[in-house]
Coordinates of C-alpha atoms in Angstrom, one line a residue:
Chain A
D99 CA 119.1 174.2 151.8
V100 CA 122.8 174.4 151.3
K101 CA 123.8 176.3 148.3
V102 CA 127.3 176.1 146.7
T103 CA 127.8 178.2 143.7
Q104 CA 130.7 178.3 141.2
S105 CA 131.4 181.2 139.1
S106 CA 131.4 179.5 135.7
R107 CA 129.8 176.3 134.3
Y108 CA 132.1 176.3 131.3
L109 CA 135.5 178.0 130.6
V110 CA 137.9 177.9 127.8
K111 CA 141.4 179.3 128.3
R112 CA 144.8 179.3 126.4
T113 CA 147.9 177.8 127.6
G114 CA 149.8 180.1 130.0
E115 CA 146.9 182.1 131.0
K116 CA 146.1 182.8 134.7
V117 CA 142.8 181.3 135.6
F118 CA 140.5 182.1 138.5
L119 CA 137.7 179.7 139.7
E120 CA 135.4 181.1 142.4
C121 CA 133.2 179.3 144.8
V122 CA 130.7 180.7 147.3
Q123 CA 128.7 178.9 149.9
D124 CA 125.9 180.3 152.0
M125 CA 125.7 178.0 155.0
D126 CA 128.5 179.4 157.0
H127 CA 130.6 176.2 156.8
E128 CA 134.0 176.0 158.2
N129 CA 135.5 173.8 155.6
M130 CA 135.7 174.2 151.9
F131 CA 137.3 172.0 149.1
W132 CA 138.5 172.0 145.6
Y133 CA 138.5 168.8 143.5
R134 CA 139.1 167.9 140.0
Q135 CA 137.2 165.0 138.4
D136 CA 138.6 163.0 135.5
P137 CA 137.3 159.8 133.9
G138 CA 138.4 156.7 135.7
L139 CA 140.1 158.7 138.5
G140 CA 137.1 159.8 140.6
L141 CA 137.4 163.0 142.5
R142 CA 140.9 164.1 143.5
L143 CA 141.5 166.8 146.2
I144 CA 143.5 169.7 145.1
Y145 CA 143.4 172.0 148.1
F146 CA 141.2 172.5 151.2
S147 CA 140.6 175.2 153.8
Y148 CA 139.3 174.7 157.4
D149 CA 139.1 178.5 158.2
V150 CA 139.6 182.0 156.8
K151 CA 143.2 182.4 155.5
M152 CA 143.9 178.8 156.3
K153 CA 144.7 176.4 153.6
E154 CA 146.2 172.9 153.2
K155 CA 147.4 170.9 150.2
G156 CA 145.3 167.9 149.1
D157 CA 146.6 165.0 147.0
I158 CA 147.4 167.0 143.7
P159 CA 148.2 170.6 144.5
E160 CA 150.9 171.0 141.9
G161 CA 150.1 173.9 139.4
Y162 CA 147.3 175.3 141.6
S163 CA 147.1 177.8 144.5
V164 CA 144.0 178.9 146.6
S165 CA 142.7 181.9 148.4
R166 CA 140.3 182.2 151.3
E167 CA 139.9 185.7 152.4
K168 CA 136.2 185.4 153.6
K169 CA 134.5 182.5 155.0
E170 CA 132.0 182.0 152.3
R171 CA 134.4 182.2 149.3
F172 CA 137.2 179.9 148.3
S173 CA 139.1 180.5 145.1
L174 CA 141.2 178.2 143.0
I175 CA 143.9 179.8 141.0
L176 CA 145.9 178.3 138.0
E177 CA 148.8 180.5 137.8
S178 CA 149.8 179.3 134.3
A179 CA 147.2 177.0 132.7
S180 CA 148.4 173.9 130.9
T181 CA 146.5 171.4 128.8
N182 CA 146.8 168.8 131.4
Q183 CA 144.6 171.0 133.7
T184 CA 141.7 170.5 131.3
S185 CA 139.0 168.9 133.7
M186 CA 135.9 169.3 135.7
Y187 CA 136.6 171.3 138.8
L188 CA 134.2 170.7 141.8
C189 CA 133.9 173.0 145.0
A190 CA 132.4 171.7 148.1
S191 CA 131.8 172.8 151.6
S192 CA 131.1 171.1 154.9
F193 CA 130.7 171.6 158.6
E194 CA 131.7 168.1 159.4
G195 CA 131.1 164.8 157.6
E196 CA 128.9 165.2 154.7
Q197 CA 130.2 167.7 151.9
F198 CA 128.0 169.7 149.7
F199 CA 129.0 170.2 146.1
G200 CA 128.6 173.1 143.6
P201 CA 127.6 172.3 139.9
G202 CA 131.2 172.2 138.7
T203 CA 133.2 174.2 136.1
R204 CA 134.2 172.4 132.9
L205 CA 137.6 174.0 132.0
T206 CA 139.3 173.5 128.8
V207 CA 142.9 174.6 128.2
L208 CA 143.8 175.0 124.5
Chain B
D168 CA 148.0 154.0 146.1
Q169 CA 144.3 154.1 146.0
Q170 CA 142.9 154.0 149.5
V171 CA 139.3 153.6 148.1
K172 CA 138.4 151.3 145.3
Q173 CA 135.4 150.7 143.1
N174 CA 136.5 147.8 141.0
S175 CA 133.5 147.9 138.7
P176 CA 133.4 150.9 136.3
S177 CA 129.9 150.0 135.0
L178 CA 126.9 148.1 136.0
S179 CA 123.7 147.4 134.2
V180 CA 120.4 146.4 135.9
Q181 CA 116.9 145.9 134.9
E182 CA 114.1 148.3 136.3
G183 CA 112.7 146.9 139.4
R184 CA 115.6 144.7 140.3
I185 CA 118.2 145.2 143.0
S186 CA 121.3 147.3 142.2
I187 CA 124.4 146.4 144.2
L188 CA 127.3 148.7 144.1
N189 CA 130.7 147.8 145.8
C190 CA 133.5 149.6 147.4
D191 CA 136.7 148.4 149.1
Y192 CA 139.1 150.5 151.3
T193 CA 142.6 149.9 152.7
N194 CA 142.9 152.5 155.5
S195 CA 141.7 151.2 158.7
M196 CA 141.6 154.6 160.1
F197 CA 138.6 155.4 158.0
D198 CA 135.5 155.7 160.3
Y199 CA 132.8 157.3 158.2
F200 CA 131.7 156.4 154.8
L201 CA 129.5 158.0 152.3
W202 CA 127.8 157.4 148.9
Y203 CA 127.4 160.2 146.4
K204 CA 125.4 160.2 143.1
K205 CA 126.4 162.2 140.1
Y206 CA 124.7 163.1 136.9
P207 CA 126.5 164.4 133.9
A208 CA 127.4 168.2 134.1
E209 CA 126.2 168.4 137.8
G210 CA 128.0 168.2 141.0
P211 CA 127.7 165.0 143.3
T212 CA 124.8 164.9 145.5
F213 CA 124.9 163.1 148.9
L214 CA 123.0 159.9 149.1
I215 CA 123.6 158.0 152.4
S216 CA 126.3 157.5 154.9
I217 CA 127.4 155.1 157.6
S218 CA 129.5 155.4 160.6
S219 CA 132.0 152.7 161.5
I220 CA 130.2 151.7 164.7
K221 CA 127.2 150.7 162.6
D222 CA 127.0 147.8 159.9
K223 CA 123.8 148.9 158.2
N224 CA 122.1 152.1 157.4
E225 CA 118.7 152.4 155.4
D226 CA 117.1 155.4 153.7
G227 CA 114.1 154.5 151.6
R228 CA 115.2 152.5 148.7
F229 CA 118.9 152.8 149.6
T230 CA 120.7 150.7 152.1
V231 CA 124.5 150.8 152.8
F232 CA 126.2 147.8 154.4
L233 CA 129.6 148.0 156.1
N234 CA 131.9 145.0 156.8
K235 CA 134.8 146.4 158.8
S236 CA 136.8 143.1 159.0
A237 CA 136.7 143.0 155.2
K238 CA 137.0 146.7 154.8
H239 CA 134.1 146.5 152.4
L240 CA 130.9 148.5 151.9
S241 CA 128.1 148.1 149.4
L242 CA 125.1 150.2 148.3
H243 CA 121.8 148.4 147.6
I244 CA 119.1 150.1 145.7
V245 CA 115.8 148.3 145.7
P246 CA 113.9 148.7 143.5
S247 CA 116.1 150.3 140.9
Q248 CA 114.5 153.0 138.7
P249 CA 115.6 154.4 135.3
G250 CA 116.2 157.8 137.3
D251 CA 118.9 156.0 139.3
S252 CA 121.1 155.9 136.2
A253 CA 124.2 157.9 137.3
V254 CA 127.8 157.6 138.5
Y255 CA 127.9 156.5 142.0
F256 CA 131.0 157.4 144.1
C257 CA 131.9 156.0 147.4
A258 CA 133.9 158.1 149.9
A259 CA 135.7 157.6 153.2
S260 CA 137.0 159.9 155.9
K261 CA 138.8 159.8 159.2
A262 CA 138.9 162.1 162.1
G263 CA 141.2 165.0 161.5
S264 CA 141.6 168.3 159.7
A265 CA 138.4 169.3 157.9
R266 CA 137.2 165.5 157.7
Q267 CA 138.6 165.2 154.1
L268 CA 136.9 162.7 151.9
T269 CA 138.8 160.2 149.9
F270 CA 136.8 159.1 146.8
G271 CA 136.6 155.9 144.7
S272 CA 136.8 156.1 140.9
G273 CA 133.1 155.8 140.5
T274 CA 130.6 153.2 139.0
Q275 CA 128.3 154.0 136.2
L276 CA 125.0 152.5 136.9
T277 CA 122.5 152.1 134.1
V278 CA 118.9 151.0 135.0
L279 CA 117.2 149.6 131.9
P280 CA 113.5 150.1 131.5

């Protein structure tokens, strides 16, 4: 059974803080993804990675960066959190085709 | 520009009847389509998929139909059960880097007992 875990279920941060969201998968998947989910907008891809140290921008990368130092771990970084980054953040991994999702992190930026 | 569209934000169906969720896409390069189900405060879970070489795929109560000429897919749930109440997302991908998925905006299905 594929397991994707995210470091926090709920997070509250202040405007301007640096925020780290961690994601770990246990299936040796090559590909990992970060999405945000907002009402009426579905899931939007922020960044993805197809190998260690490799990353590519998704549809909405502005205000975010990522790090993939190990195959199983993919981190999303908000350099200076803003209120419009309040959202549900979802991490996923895949070998090809089907993506497996973590439980999500509900981030609130005050 | 939304490449994958779910035009119905919500759908209510009586228990035991058929639920039909629809999805349209614009990019003819998409060759693989998936449906995910999402409960509140949980990550999406994979339901069923279909390759563009097929026009139908079944898995138990769930069937996905693909009409390539119309760029349209649908998910049929028969019979619907109250536990099926969730948000359903369709997604599409094309060959390329990491097989990224493009998601629709979702349809909230409510199955009434």
